[in-house]
Amino acid sequence: MGAWFGRIGSSDALPEKMPAVWLVTDPSFSESRARFVADGCEEEGIPLAWDVKQGNADELARFASLRSQLEVGIGLDANGGAIALVAVTDKPYITRGADSSKRLRWLGQAAARISKSQPIPDEGGEKQAPAKPSIPTKAELSAEDEIAEIVRMATAALLKEMQEGGGERT
Amino acid sequence: MAIVAGIDIGNATTETALARVEGRDITFLATGISPTTGIKGTLQNMSGLRSSLGMALEKAGFKRGQYGAVDVIRLNRAAPVIGDVAMETVTETIVTESTMIGHNPSTPGGVGVGVGTTISFDALSRAAPGDSVIPAVESIHDYAVVASEIAKALERGVNVTAAICQSDDGVLIENRLPSVIPIVDEVSAIERVPLGMRCCVEVAPPGRVVELLANPYDIATLFELSPEETKQIVPVARALVGNRSAVVIRTPLGEVKERRIPAGELYIIGPQGKRTVNVEDGAEAIQNTVVACYPVDNIFGQPGTNVGGMMERVRLTMSDLTGIQIGDVYIRDLLAVDTLVPQKVVGGVAGEFSLESGVALAVMVKTEELPMRKLAAAVSQDLGVKVEVGGVEADMAIRGALTTPGTKPPVAILDLGAGSSDASFMRTDGTVELTHLAGAGNMVNTIIASELGIDSMDLAESIKRNPLCRVESAFHIRQEDGAVRFFNEPIDASAYGRVALLHEGDFLEPLMLNNINVERIRSTRRKAKQEVFVKNSIRALEQVAPGNNVRLVDYVVIVGGSAKDFEVANMVTNALARYGIVAGRGNIRSTEGPRNAVATGLVLSSVQQ
């Protein structure tokens, strides 16, 4: 198992200069909650470095992005979370609530995806849009529908025959 | 002095040309355009007509509703043809007796191939050493617990060869296991995974696609299938082609249900009698038969087959729309295009689709003469303006098109619209040859929607009309031609990393299509346009050209709504260059581009009468 998550300055800190998304939280934030963010990143294959600092989510995210080799940072305070990019200087790129473990994981996943130049995941977590198209097809019609269709077609054909008097279709 | 409004009611748009006429001098004041309301030639057109005329009035400095300022309205005598499009699968529908998971989670765990028996996660602790098992893990289980249970089982000598997970935990579990196993995650309908069955899970390395489960013979080897059973597994293998991860589960025999719906035959009735062509033979064979039967009198489909049902639906729609008896609806032309139709694979757990071959058919229905006089009377009463019905649409189109600089008779006009592709040819003596063909913008939309699996026709229309790009960072996009564009403001996060449509004014519309890249959408779009517009242009010119020889045409002016498209006119110009023809997008009155030809012609003809 490789290193995916570590607190700056502790014994399990990620190797210096390792490409990682940075998470900076205010001191009230527990490690167990930070781990939910790390789960989101790890599932995407991106390590997360964690540090603690006073400030609001927007400032912390900006600070985190400037320290990240991947130039993506997450900031979290008691009110919510923000994702900042080094390139976007004036405000965080994404701001979201961070009230549940699902939300925290989503933030981690979104930050990791951004660092990979991939679309952010659907909100609400697990449910993905269907990977393949969803046009209703013949196979989806129920047996009743099909019988109705066949009857309709047969009736229409019969009516047509009658109207034409059978003269045209030799 | 009189103010004359030429109004052209087309299948998709109602266009107005407003002009001041003094003696033989015409000064064009403004143009208007609005979507056509209802089927052309019916009283429902009124509202679209008001809005189109109102727009022109406003642009000319009048009030929007100041219809009284107009002295004469000239309506086109719309061609009594209406197009419709339908889609049918050609390959038969087969229900397989296997369950498969072929969706493409963005991050499956591990890599490799695992074969074993499916068990529930709770039963993992009871599995005997030596058993080859694949647990199906519901989302209620935490990934750390799942990983430790699998690790314990492995330690006990249970051969856990792979795992199937409901939540997006594949990588998290994998990272906590002592050895690498393939894990397919994000399987939302995990309860539909049959337990106690032989199963194979494959996860390809990043950047690769599954090889084993996309090959029918490898599946046959794994599950010891007979040649007949192998034949039935083909839709499963096809549905898995191109995926990074896949699961196939063999369910017991006896659940095999097979149903074949023959695609059916088309009966094309022409001057020499009836000819038959099987839809399975594909678009080319159908088209050759249509040509052999020209001029087509009527077309039927074989009753009780897919195509039979489809042709009846077309007749029914047309009958409903126009009020003509179903038996009097004559299908006069047909354009077939080979396409791909997503067919749901029965036995799929995540709603998997396999792209079956199909055929898109556009048909042209000739109706009774459209009741334009009735409409004219109604317009006159409604707006309090004198209304005349002008000449034949094709004549008007030619008059309008000839205002394009650099044109002179003999000239051919290709009017590429939404419902039909029309061609007319004007000889030096002013006589005109004319044809209406099935298949135009709407058919392109249908093909795009089908091949990309989109349900919204508005989205298909948008894909048809706009070039693509991929949002590569918060500040830049890469366009489909490879060019990079930078923006001053950050692009919205919802579009980040996505394929998007680049609308006019640099407005980005992100496409929420998973696993479909720019190249695939681009090639689908361009192929659809080639198959419909380029093919139809040549087909149409063959019918109106002197001696049916396209090479004898010198000038072709392309007009109509679809000529405005950013690539159609170029495609047609390119294709016609091979015949030595000067072809290009029209520029009506040097200002209007390919739009407004008929409306302009209507105003011009008011003087030349």
Coordinates of C-alpha atoms in Angstrom, one line a residue, chain B residues 6 78 109 130 143 165 175 192 210 226 228 231 244 246 291 297 319 331 340 353 385 397 469 497 542 564:
Chain B
G6 CA -42.7 38.5 -49.3
A78 CA -45.6 26.0 -50.8
G109 CA -9.8 -1.2 -8.8
G130 CA -9.8 -23.5 -1.9
Y143 CA -14.4 -0.1 2.2
C165 CA -18.9 -3.3 -5.6
N175 CA -5.1 -0.3 -2.0
R192 CA -29.5 -8.0 -9.7
V210 CA -11.0 -5.4 -21.9
S226 CA -21.3 -24.8 -27.3
E228 CA -24.8 -22.2 -30.6
K231 CA -23.5 -17.3 -31.1
R244 CA -12.0 -0.7 -19.3
A246 CA -16.5 -5.8 -17.4
V291 CA -33.4 4.9 -58.4
D297 CA -45.3 6.3 -57.3
S319 CA -52.6 11.5 -42.2
I331 CA -44.6 8.2 -50.3
L340 CA -26.1 2.5 -35.6
F353 CA -26.4 -1.0 -24.7
V385 CA -53.7 43.5 -45.4
A397 CA -36.3 30.4 -55.0
C469 CA -14.2 21.7 -28.1
G497 CA -12.8 18.7 -18.4
E542 CA -29.1 14.2 -61.3
K564 CA -26.1 28.2 -43.2

